[in-house]
Amino acid sequence: MRTNSKSVLAACSLSVAACSVLAAGPVYDVTCMDCTAGRLLKPLGINNSGVVVATDNASCHFPNGCGTGQGYVLDHGSITPTPSFDAGKLGSSVRAVNNSNVVVGRASFSQPPQGGFGYSWDGTTMVDLGDRINDYGDGYWSAAMDINDRGAVVGTAASGYHAAAAFLYKNGLMSQVAPLANAYIGGSFYIVRLNSKEHIVGTSQYGLDDSLHAWISKNGVTVELAPGSNRSEAYAINDKDQVAGLMRVGGYATYNDWPVIWKGGTAKLLNSLAGYTEYGQANAINEQGWAVGSACRTDACTPFVYNGKKMFDLNARLSGASTGWQFVEATAINDSGVIVGTGIFAHELHAILATPVAQAKAR
């Protein structure tokens, strides 16, 4: 894995916020990332130099179902499998990459104690983050899910008998994130993310009704993001404490699960994409407040990009050079506005990178 990667934004060197063409409406060129790899990959994250992490479990439902499958680092044409703790063996998943090209995920030992353990890897050295928060339980494990540019890592780990809890790992120590009130002990095993301020978001499960609830933890205090909703999930956070995810609006009989961005206790529902207003989710958000995700109707979904003011159907924003591609899913976006996800070309699904361009008109 190289550490001196160039920016992939050759056509628009300015940030998304500064690029006047993109401010009026983004246009993207599509590049296939796995067409010559001999395997089908699903991108899970991208950093600001364009390094991508992906999994060979291309059928996983992003983001909760993507914790398994061999991980890979895609660095501008090179594809490197993430290593295992067992020399010479594969078997580690990958979840995120920071701007120093350090990746995190979950790897396995073949010898006792068996189980998956959270790791970080800088391309040379693999670090075992530890396998549990407390010294009890019937099995020890951990899974690293995100890393910030200061090297702090978050994820989930064993915390008791058949139980899981969110953790923060820094300075060689794993500590438990303060749990959400009313969440049962095993209910923090969904996606956990953090920003540079070590503000952490995740999703817990209530013990009374098994409903899912998004939370944010700041300085040891954890609060619910959508206390009036009976389902919410948090998938990403930026340094402005904008949180991307989904939120249920309505009751148990009639409801919509819409993409959402939370900020300062206020929920901004992303339910205005024409023709796709029934449900969806926001998968990622960058430092400019641009978000990507999926918007759906009963019979179909389409990936969207949200520029802080308006939602755009990505399939309507592809350049003429990208004719023939159908964007299927948008999973991550970096601070230059480059998006990764999956798309179909000639009836084949591939990992793709969508680069914003200053030239070309949207179809």
mmCIF file of C-alpha atoms in Angstrom:
data_model
loop_
_atom_site.group_PDB
_atom_site.id
_atom_site.type_symbol
_atom_site.label_atom_id
_atom_site.label_comp_id
_atom_site.label_asym_id
_atom_site.label_seq_id
_atom_site.Cartn_x
_atom_site.Cartn_y
_atom_site.Cartn_z
ATOM 1 C CA MET A 1 0.000 0.000 0.000
ATOM 2 C CA ARG A 2 1.572 3.276 -1.108
ATOM 3 C CA THR A 3 1.654 6.216 1.258
ATOM 4 C CA ASN A 4 2.236 8.964 -1.291
ATOM 5 C CA SER A 5 -0.928 8.615 -3.368
ATOM 6 C CA LYS A 6 -1.960 11.418 -5.689
ATOM 7 C CA SER A 7 -5.411 12.973 -5.662
ATOM 8 C CA VAL A 8 -7.797 11.402 -8.117
ATOM 9 C CA LEU A 9 -9.365 14.767 -8.870
ATOM 10 C CA ALA A 10 -7.407 15.655 -12.000
ATOM 11 C CA ALA A 11 -10.392 17.329 -13.625
ATOM 12 C CA CYS A 12 -11.438 19.491 -10.683
ATOM 13 C CA SER A 13 -8.623 20.287 -8.287
ATOM 14 C CA LEU A 14 -10.813 22.516 -6.104
ATOM 15 C CA SER A 15 -12.889 21.208 -3.213
ATOM 16 C CA VAL A 16 -16.581 20.502 -3.717
ATOM 17 C CA ALA A 17 -17.504 23.640 -1.806
ATOM 18 C CA ALA A 18 -15.285 25.843 -3.996
ATOM 19 C CA CYS A 19 -15.940 24.332 -7.417
ATOM 20 C CA SER A 20 -18.595 26.568 -8.973
ATOM 21 C CA VAL A 21 -19.686 24.030 -11.563
ATOM 22 C CA LEU A 22 -20.273 21.366 -8.946
ATOM 23 C CA ALA A 23 -22.068 23.837 -6.677
ATOM 24 C CA ALA A 24 -24.728 24.191 -9.375
ATOM 25 C CA GLY A 25 -25.058 20.432 -9.727
ATOM 26 C CA PRO A 26 -22.464 17.665 -9.755
ATOM 27 C CA VAL A 27 -21.435 15.711 -12.848
ATOM 28 C CA TYR A 28 -19.377 12.515 -12.581
ATOM 29 C CA ASP A 29 -17.046 10.358 -14.636
ATOM 30 C CA VAL A 30 -17.187 6.667 -13.695
ATOM 31 C CA THR A 31 -14.073 4.492 -13.393
ATOM 32 C CA CYS A 32 -14.226 0.723 -12.875
ATOM 33 C CA MET A 33 -11.984 -0.375 -10.006
ATOM 34 C CA ASP A 34 -12.248 -4.168 -10.292
ATOM 35 C CA CYS A 35 -12.686 -4.802 -14.012
ATOM 36 C CA THR A 36 -9.158 -6.211 -14.292
ATOM 37 C CA ALA A 37 -8.976 -7.648 -10.786
ATOM 38 C CA GLY A 38 -10.498 -11.034 -11.531
ATOM 39 C CA ARG A 39 -12.868 -10.633 -8.582
ATOM 40 C CA LEU A 40 -15.995 -8.662 -7.723
ATOM 41 C CA LEU A 41 -15.433 -6.126 -4.946
ATOM 42 C CA LYS A 42 -17.628 -3.786 -2.928
ATOM 43 C CA PRO A 43 -16.081 -0.464 -1.803
ATOM 44 C CA LEU A 44 -16.692 0.467 1.837
ATOM 45 C CA GLY A 45 -14.671 3.663 2.261
ATOM 46 C CA ILE A 46 -12.391 6.209 0.594
ATOM 47 C CA ASN A 47 -9.893 8.692 2.030
ATOM 48 C CA ASN A 48 -8.919 12.126 0.745
ATOM 49 C CA SER A 49 -6.055 10.825 -1.409
ATOM 50 C CA GLY A 50 -8.367 8.362 -3.149
ATOM 51 C CA VAL A 51 -7.294 5.152 -1.399
ATOM 52 C CA VAL A 52 -10.280 2.800 -1.171
ATOM 53 C CA VAL A 53 -11.057 -0.144 1.090
ATOM 54 C CA ALA A 54 -13.315 -2.880 -0.254
ATOM 55 C CA THR A 55 -14.583 -6.385 0.437
ATOM 56 C CA ASP A 56 -15.101 -9.395 -1.800
ATOM 57 C CA ASN A 57 -18.484 -9.900 -0.139
ATOM 58 C CA ALA A 58 -20.157 -7.879 -2.874
ATOM 59 C CA SER A 59 -23.671 -8.960 -1.898
ATOM 60 C CA CYS A 60 -23.456 -7.488 1.620
ATOM 61 C CA HIS A 61 -26.080 -4.946 2.609
ATOM 62 C CA PHE A 62 -24.234 -1.717 3.338
ATOM 63 C CA PRO A 63 -23.245 -0.909 5.981
ATOM 64 C CA ASN A 64 -24.455 -3.385 8.610
ATOM 65 C CA GLY A 65 -24.007 -6.529 6.555
ATOM 66 C CA CYS A 66 -20.477 -5.837 5.310
ATOM 67 C CA GLY A 67 -18.451 -7.094 8.262
ATOM 68 C CA THR A 68 -17.394 -10.332 6.590
ATOM 69 C CA GLY A 69 -15.414 -11.158 3.493
ATOM 70 C CA GLN A 70 -11.751 -10.736 2.586
ATOM 71 C CA GLY A 71 -10.705 -7.096 2.650
ATOM 72 C CA TYR A 72 -8.666 -5.252 0.012
ATOM 73 C CA VAL A 73 -6.927 -1.898 -0.285
ATOM 74 C CA LEU A 74 -7.326 -0.277 -3.721
ATOM 75 C CA ASP A 75 -4.602 2.299 -4.258
ATOM 76 C CA HIS A 76 -4.878 3.881 -7.715
ATOM 77 C CA GLY A 77 -4.688 0.658 -9.673
ATOM 78 C CA SER A 78 -2.987 -1.609 -7.141
ATOM 79 C CA ILE A 79 -5.120 -4.098 -5.196
ATOM 80 C CA THR A 80 -3.655 -5.462 -1.947
ATOM 81 C CA PRO A 81 -5.421 -7.984 0.325
ATOM 82 C CA THR A 82 -5.493 -7.075 4.002
ATOM 83 C CA PRO A 83 -3.345 -9.557 5.941
ATOM 84 C CA SER A 84 -4.152 -11.983 8.717
ATOM 85 C CA PHE A 85 -2.451 -12.408 12.075
ATOM 86 C CA ASP A 86 -1.385 -15.814 10.739
ATOM 87 C CA ALA A 87 1.564 -15.261 8.427
ATOM 88 C CA GLY A 88 0.830 -16.128 4.817
ATOM 89 C CA LYS A 89 -2.921 -16.525 5.303
ATOM 90 C CA LEU A 90 -5.808 -14.330 4.235
ATOM 91 C CA GLY A 91 -8.996 -13.976 6.195
ATOM 92 C CA SER A 92 -9.247 -10.402 7.470
ATOM 93 C CA SER A 93 -12.124 -8.073 6.742
ATOM 94 C CA VAL A 94 -11.669 -4.306 6.382
ATOM 95 C CA ARG A 95 -13.987 -1.465 7.329
ATOM 96 C CA ALA A 96 -12.310 1.954 7.030
ATOM 97 C CA VAL A 97 -9.192 3.896 6.015
ATOM 98 C CA ASN A 98 -7.903 7.215 7.369
ATOM 99 C CA ASN A 99 -5.951 9.925 5.560
ATOM 100 C CA SER A 100 -2.634 8.336 6.569
ATOM 101 C CA ASN A 101 -3.709 5.174 4.715
ATOM 102 C CA VAL A 102 -4.085 3.155 7.912
ATOM 103 C CA VAL A 103 -6.906 0.629 7.625
ATOM 104 C CA VAL A 104 -8.930 -1.154 10.299
ATOM 105 C CA GLY A 105 -11.113 -4.232 10.391
ATOM 106 C CA ARG A 106 -11.339 -7.679 11.907
ATOM 107 C CA ALA A 107 -8.840 -10.532 11.549
ATOM 108 C CA SER A 108 -8.745 -14.102 12.824
ATOM 109 C CA PHE A 109 -6.252 -16.355 14.556
ATOM 110 C CA SER A 110 -6.256 -20.013 13.522
ATOM 111 C CA GLN A 111 -4.895 -21.117 16.902
ATOM 112 C CA PRO A 112 -6.520 -20.590 20.322
ATOM 113 C CA PRO A 113 -7.797 -18.231 21.489
ATOM 114 C CA GLN A 114 -9.919 -18.402 18.358
ATOM 115 C CA GLY A 115 -12.125 -15.551 17.249
ATOM 116 C CA GLY A 116 -12.037 -12.337 15.286
ATOM 117 C CA PHE A 117 -9.932 -9.524 16.680
ATOM 118 C CA GLY A 118 -9.865 -5.879 15.710
ATOM 119 C CA TYR A 119 -6.713 -4.685 13.965
ATOM 120 C CA SER A 120 -5.076 -1.675 12.363
ATOM 121 C CA TRP A 121 -2.613 -1.970 9.462
ATOM 122 C CA ASP A 122 -0.439 0.723 7.905
ATOM 123 C CA GLY A 123 0.715 -1.400 4.984
ATOM 124 C CA THR A 124 3.631 -2.803 6.957
ATOM 125 C CA THR A 125 2.721 -3.400 10.595
ATOM 126 C CA MET A 126 -0.428 -5.110 11.790
ATOM 127 C CA VAL A 127 -1.558 -4.156 15.320
ATOM 128 C CA ASP A 128 -3.842 -6.343 17.439
ATOM 129 C CA LEU A 129 -6.212 -3.946 19.220
ATOM 130 C CA GLY A 130 -7.348 -6.502 21.778
ATOM 131 C CA ASP A 131 -10.364 -8.748 21.972
ATOM 132 C CA ARG A 132 -12.533 -7.625 24.858
ATOM 133 C CA ILE A 133 -13.478 -4.753 27.111
ATOM 134 C CA ASN A 134 -14.024 -6.774 30.286
ATOM 135 C CA ASP A 135 -12.311 -9.965 31.460
ATOM 136 C CA TYR A 136 -15.379 -12.150 31.473
ATOM 137 C CA GLY A 137 -17.740 -13.817 29.035
ATOM 138 C CA ASP A 138 -18.003 -17.014 27.035
ATOM 139 C CA GLY A 139 -15.901 -15.846 24.102
ATOM 140 C CA TYR A 140 -13.633 -12.946 23.282
ATOM 141 C CA TRP A 141 -13.688 -10.952 20.077
ATOM 142 C CA SER A 142 -13.594 -7.432 18.674
ATOM 143 C CA ALA A 143 -14.199 -5.702 15.366
ATOM 144 C CA ALA A 144 -12.644 -2.346 14.443
ATOM 145 C CA MET A 145 -14.953 -0.173 12.337
ATOM 146 C CA ASP A 146 -13.435 3.278 11.983
ATOM 147 C CA ILE A 147 -10.180 5.180 12.516
ATOM 148 C CA ASN A 148 -9.579 8.923 12.600
ATOM 149 C CA ASP A 149 -6.489 10.816 11.469
ATOM 150 C CA ARG A 150 -5.096 10.834 15.010
ATOM 151 C CA GLY A 151 -5.138 7.039 15.091
ATOM 152 C CA ALA A 152 -8.070 6.584 17.472
ATOM 153 C CA VAL A 153 -10.176 3.535 16.572
ATOM 154 C CA VAL A 154 -13.773 2.599 17.361
ATOM 155 C CA GLY A 155 -15.710 -0.628 16.974
ATOM 156 C CA THR A 156 -17.429 -3.288 19.021
ATOM 157 C CA ALA A 157 -16.022 -5.876 21.426
ATOM 158 C CA ALA A 158 -17.036 -8.608 23.845
ATOM 159 C CA SER A 159 -18.327 -7.185 27.109
ATOM 160 C CA GLY A 160 -19.962 -10.148 28.816
ATOM 161 C CA TYR A 161 -21.884 -13.331 28.230
ATOM 162 C CA HIS A 162 -23.058 -13.213 24.576
ATOM 163 C CA ALA A 163 -22.804 -9.436 24.816
ATOM 164 C CA ALA A 164 -21.219 -6.620 22.855
ATOM 165 C CA ALA A 165 -20.341 -3.012 23.547
ATOM 166 C CA ALA A 166 -18.916 -0.101 21.598
ATOM 167 C CA PHE A 167 -15.244 0.642 22.264
ATOM 168 C CA LEU A 168 -12.728 3.442 21.782
ATOM 169 C CA TYR A 169 -9.092 2.391 21.310
ATOM 170 C CA LYS A 170 -6.263 4.894 21.682
ATOM 171 C CA ASN A 171 -2.772 4.939 23.172
ATOM 172 C CA GLY A 172 -2.819 1.141 23.266
ATOM 173 C CA LEU A 173 -5.910 0.940 25.494
ATOM 174 C CA MET A 174 -9.436 -0.239 24.718
ATOM 175 C CA SER A 175 -12.193 1.424 26.759
ATOM 176 C CA GLN A 176 -15.949 1.125 26.640
ATOM 177 C CA VAL A 177 -18.043 3.907 25.159
ATOM 178 C CA ALA A 178 -20.722 4.997 27.630
ATOM 179 C CA PRO A 179 -23.822 2.979 26.694
ATOM 180 C CA LEU A 180 -27.109 4.525 25.691
ATOM 181 C CA ALA A 181 -29.665 4.524 28.492
ATOM 182 C CA ASN A 182 -32.295 1.778 28.071
ATOM 183 C CA ALA A 183 -30.093 -0.224 25.680
ATOM 184 C CA TYR A 184 -29.528 -3.794 26.791
ATOM 185 C CA ILE A 185 -25.972 -4.981 27.378
ATOM 186 C CA GLY A 186 -25.532 -6.623 23.989
ATOM 187 C CA GLY A 187 -27.105 -3.834 22.018
ATOM 188 C CA SER A 188 -24.143 -1.855 20.655
ATOM 189 C CA PHE A 189 -23.046 -4.250 17.942
ATOM 190 C CA TYR A 190 -23.999 -2.190 14.920
ATOM 191 C CA ILE A 191 -21.832 0.268 12.990
ATOM 192 C CA VAL A 192 -19.728 2.614 15.156
ATOM 193 C CA ARG A 193 -17.966 5.698 13.716
ATOM 194 C CA LEU A 194 -15.958 8.649 15.036
ATOM 195 C CA ASN A 195 -14.602 12.032 13.997
ATOM 196 C CA SER A 196 -11.340 13.858 14.774
ATOM 197 C CA LYS A 197 -12.784 15.132 18.076
ATOM 198 C CA GLU A 198 -13.452 11.526 19.139
ATOM 199 C CA HIS A 199 -17.168 12.158 19.077
ATOM 200 C CA ILE A 200 -18.642 8.731 18.408
ATOM 201 C CA VAL A 201 -21.890 7.581 16.828
ATOM 202 C CA GLY A 202 -23.498 4.174 16.639
ATOM 203 C CA THR A 203 -26.695 2.199 16.913
ATOM 204 C CA SER A 204 -28.004 0.277 19.913
ATOM 205 C CA GLN A 205 -30.903 -2.066 20.462
ATOM 206 C CA TYR A 206 -33.484 -1.604 23.182
ATOM 207 C CA GLY A 207 -34.174 -4.613 25.362
ATOM 208 C CA LEU A 208 -37.927 -4.049 25.676
ATOM 209 C CA ASP A 209 -38.908 -4.051 21.990
ATOM 210 C CA ASP A 210 -35.641 -4.838 20.117
ATOM 211 C CA SER A 211 -35.949 -1.512 18.288
ATOM 212 C CA LEU A 212 -32.823 0.199 16.937
ATOM 213 C CA HIS A 213 -31.756 3.626 18.178
ATOM 214 C CA ALA A 214 -28.987 5.908 16.899
ATOM 215 C CA TRP A 215 -26.796 7.676 19.440
ATOM 216 C CA ILE A 216 -23.923 10.121 19.722
ATOM 217 C CA SER A 217 -21.330 10.064 22.499
ATOM 218 C CA LYS A 218 -19.344 13.198 23.411
ATOM 219 C CA ASN A 219 -16.892 13.391 26.297
ATOM 220 C CA GLY A 220 -18.357 10.348 28.003
ATOM 221 C CA VAL A 221 -22.011 11.359 27.638
ATOM 222 C CA THR A 222 -24.162 9.324 25.243
ATOM 223 C CA VAL A 223 -27.569 10.550 24.063
ATOM 224 C CA GLU A 224 -30.108 9.345 21.541
ATOM 225 C CA LEU A 225 -30.215 11.153 18.206
ATOM 226 C CA ALA A 226 -33.900 10.543 17.490
ATOM 227 C CA PRO A 227 -35.720 10.038 20.803
ATOM 228 C CA GLY A 228 -39.134 10.417 19.188
ATOM 229 C CA SER A 229 -38.575 7.656 16.623
ATOM 230 C CA ASN A 230 -38.968 3.903 17.136
ATOM 231 C CA ARG A 231 -36.156 3.188 14.664
ATOM 232 C CA SER A 232 -33.015 5.128 13.839
ATOM 233 C CA GLU A 233 -29.508 4.150 12.726
ATOM 234 C CA ALA A 234 -26.270 6.175 12.556
ATOM 235 C CA TYR A 235 -23.732 5.333 9.839
ATOM 236 C CA ALA A 236 -21.261 8.240 9.653
ATOM 237 C CA ILE A 237 -20.155 11.474 11.339
ATOM 238 C CA ASN A 238 -18.031 14.430 10.199
ATOM 239 C CA ASP A 239 -16.067 16.984 12.242
ATOM 240 C CA LYS A 240 -19.079 19.318 12.338
ATOM 241 C CA ASP A 241 -20.968 16.573 14.190
ATOM 242 C CA GLN A 242 -23.280 16.068 11.230
ATOM 243 C CA VAL A 243 -24.460 12.464 11.394
ATOM 244 C CA ALA A 244 -25.760 10.446 8.433
ATOM 245 C CA GLY A 245 -28.136 7.518 8.763
ATOM 246 C CA LEU A 246 -31.820 6.703 8.637
ATOM 247 C CA MET A 247 -34.821 7.596 10.770
ATOM 248 C CA ARG A 248 -38.329 6.167 10.956
ATOM 249 C CA VAL A 249 -41.163 8.648 10.725
ATOM 250 C CA GLY A 250 -44.628 7.439 11.675
ATOM 251 C CA GLY A 251 -46.005 4.616 13.792
ATOM 252 C CA TYR A 252 -45.753 0.852 13.657
ATOM 253 C CA ALA A 253 -48.561 0.463 11.123
ATOM 254 C CA THR A 254 -47.759 3.327 8.740
ATOM 255 C CA TYR A 255 -44.225 4.675 8.541
ATOM 256 C CA ASN A 256 -41.289 5.648 6.330
ATOM 257 C CA ASP A 257 -37.609 4.939 6.999
ATOM 258 C CA TRP A 258 -35.952 7.935 5.362
ATOM 259 C CA PRO A 259 -32.330 9.017 4.871
ATOM 260 C CA VAL A 260 -31.441 11.645 7.455
ATOM 261 C CA ILE A 261 -28.704 14.013 8.573
ATOM 262 C CA TRP A 262 -28.695 15.036 12.227
ATOM 263 C CA LYS A 263 -27.029 18.242 13.425
ATOM 264 C CA GLY A 264 -27.305 19.761 16.890
ATOM 265 C CA GLY A 265 -30.418 17.793 17.768
ATOM 266 C CA THR A 266 -32.214 18.619 14.518
ATOM 267 C CA ALA A 267 -33.033 16.000 11.885
ATOM 268 C CA LYS A 268 -32.894 16.918 8.197
ATOM 269 C CA LEU A 269 -34.887 14.302 6.288
ATOM 270 C CA LEU A 270 -33.565 13.529 2.799
ATOM 271 C CA ASN A 271 -36.863 12.461 1.309
ATOM 272 C CA SER A 272 -37.199 14.862 -1.604
ATOM 273 C CA LEU A 273 -35.698 12.954 -4.533
ATOM 274 C CA ALA A 274 -38.434 12.865 -7.163
ATOM 275 C CA GLY A 275 -39.815 9.375 -7.690
ATOM 276 C CA TYR A 276 -37.940 7.850 -4.731
ATOM 277 C CA THR A 277 -39.603 9.160 -1.587
ATOM 278 C CA GLU A 278 -40.708 6.013 0.272
ATOM 279 C CA TYR A 279 -37.578 4.929 2.160
ATOM 280 C CA GLY A 280 -33.783 4.880 2.082
ATOM 281 C CA GLN A 281 -30.621 5.630 4.040
ATOM 282 C CA ALA A 282 -27.676 8.047 4.073
ATOM 283 C CA ASN A 283 -24.469 5.990 4.125
ATOM 284 C CA ALA A 284 -21.721 8.605 4.411
ATOM 285 C CA ILE A 285 -21.040 12.323 4.818
ATOM 286 C CA ASN A 286 -17.944 14.423 4.109
ATOM 287 C CA GLU A 287 -16.585 17.549 5.803
ATOM 288 C CA GLN A 288 -18.501 19.844 3.413
ATOM 289 C CA GLY A 289 -21.788 18.215 4.449
ATOM 290 C CA TRP A 290 -22.234 16.316 1.195
ATOM 291 C CA ALA A 291 -23.890 12.945 1.764
ATOM 292 C CA VAL A 292 -24.469 9.817 -0.305
ATOM 293 C CA GLY A 293 -26.875 6.940 0.120
ATOM 294 C CA SER A 294 -29.910 5.277 -1.386
ATOM 295 C CA ALA A 295 -33.422 6.593 -1.979
ATOM 296 C CA CYS A 296 -36.153 4.100 -2.767
ATOM 297 C CA ARG A 297 -39.677 3.464 -3.895
ATOM 298 C CA THR A 298 -41.572 0.195 -3.575
ATOM 299 C CA ASP A 299 -40.034 -1.450 -6.642
ATOM 300 C CA ALA A 300 -36.585 0.173 -6.953
ATOM 301 C CA CYS A 301 -33.823 2.222 -5.357
ATOM 302 C CA THR A 302 -31.317 4.686 -6.778
ATOM 303 C CA PRO A 303 -28.127 6.127 -5.256
ATOM 304 C CA PHE A 304 -28.168 9.821 -4.426
ATOM 305 C CA VAL A 305 -25.750 12.611 -3.594
ATOM 306 C CA TYR A 306 -26.887 15.486 -1.380
ATOM 307 C CA ASN A 307 -24.959 18.779 -1.607
ATOM 308 C CA GLY A 308 -26.265 20.331 1.600
ATOM 309 C CA LYS A 309 -29.255 21.844 -0.149
ATOM 310 C CA LYS A 310 -30.557 19.446 -2.784
ATOM 311 C CA MET A 311 -30.625 15.731 -3.561
ATOM 312 C CA PHE A 312 -29.445 14.476 -6.957
ATOM 313 C CA ASP A 313 -30.041 11.081 -8.559
ATOM 314 C CA LEU A 314 -26.525 9.883 -9.378
ATOM 315 C CA ASN A 315 -27.781 8.037 -12.441
ATOM 316 C CA ALA A 316 -28.936 11.372 -13.847
ATOM 317 C CA ARG A 317 -25.591 13.051 -13.159
ATOM 318 C CA LEU A 318 -23.180 10.841 -15.116
ATOM 319 C CA SER A 319 -21.102 12.405 -17.866
ATOM 320 C CA GLY A 320 -21.250 11.430 -21.508
ATOM 321 C CA ALA A 321 -17.976 9.569 -21.029
ATOM 322 C CA SER A 322 -19.804 7.294 -18.573
ATOM 323 C CA THR A 323 -22.637 6.292 -20.903
ATOM 324 C CA GLY A 324 -23.630 2.673 -20.320
ATOM 325 C CA TRP A 325 -23.035 2.687 -16.582
ATOM 326 C CA GLN A 326 -25.867 2.333 -14.100
ATOM 327 C CA PHE A 327 -24.995 3.405 -10.558
ATOM 328 C CA VAL A 328 -26.400 0.844 -8.097
ATOM 329 C CA GLU A 329 -25.146 1.886 -4.664
ATOM 330 C CA ALA A 330 -23.107 4.784 -3.227
ATOM 331 C CA THR A 331 -21.240 3.793 -0.085
ATOM 332 C CA ALA A 332 -18.722 6.569 0.664
ATOM 333 C CA ILE A 333 -17.625 10.093 -0.319
ATOM 334 C CA ASN A 334 -14.379 11.927 0.426
ATOM 335 C CA ASP A 335 -13.774 15.640 0.986
ATOM 336 C CA SER A 336 -13.098 16.230 -2.724
ATOM 337 C CA GLY A 337 -16.504 14.817 -3.576
ATOM 338 C CA VAL A 338 -15.221 11.545 -5.047
ATOM 339 C CA ILE A 339 -17.795 8.792 -4.528
ATOM 340 C CA VAL A 340 -17.331 5.027 -4.416
ATOM 341 C CA GLY A 341 -19.912 2.297 -4.701
ATOM 342 C CA THR A 342 -21.124 -0.315 -7.142
ATOM 343 C CA GLY A 343 -22.462 -0.047 -10.667
ATOM 344 C CA ILE A 344 -23.542 -2.156 -13.618
ATOM 345 C CA PHE A 345 -21.984 -2.113 -17.071
ATOM 346 C CA ALA A 346 -22.873 -4.628 -19.783
ATOM 347 C CA HIS A 347 -24.994 -6.555 -17.265
ATOM 348 C CA GLU A 348 -22.042 -6.993 -14.879
ATOM 349 C CA LEU A 349 -21.751 -5.550 -11.371
ATOM 350 C CA HIS A 350 -18.468 -3.790 -10.514
ATOM 351 C CA ALA A 351 -16.797 -1.608 -7.905
ATOM 352 C CA ILE A 352 -16.775 1.932 -9.259
ATOM 353 C CA LEU A 353 -15.334 5.334 -8.498
ATOM 354 C CA ALA A 354 -17.267 8.461 -9.518
ATOM 355 C CA THR A 355 -15.075 11.544 -9.937
ATOM 356 C CA PRO A 356 -16.679 14.996 -10.170
ATOM 357 C CA VAL A 357 -15.673 16.795 -13.377
ATOM 358 C CA ALA A 358 -15.884 20.453 -14.421
ATOM 359 C CA GLN A 359 -16.534 19.683 -18.081
ATOM 360 C CA ALA A 360 -19.418 17.707 -19.619
ATOM 361 C CA LYS A 361 -23.113 18.219 -19.070
ATOM 362 C CA ALA A 362 -25.364 15.910 -17.099
ATOM 363 C CA ARG A 363 -27.642 13.674 -19.093
#
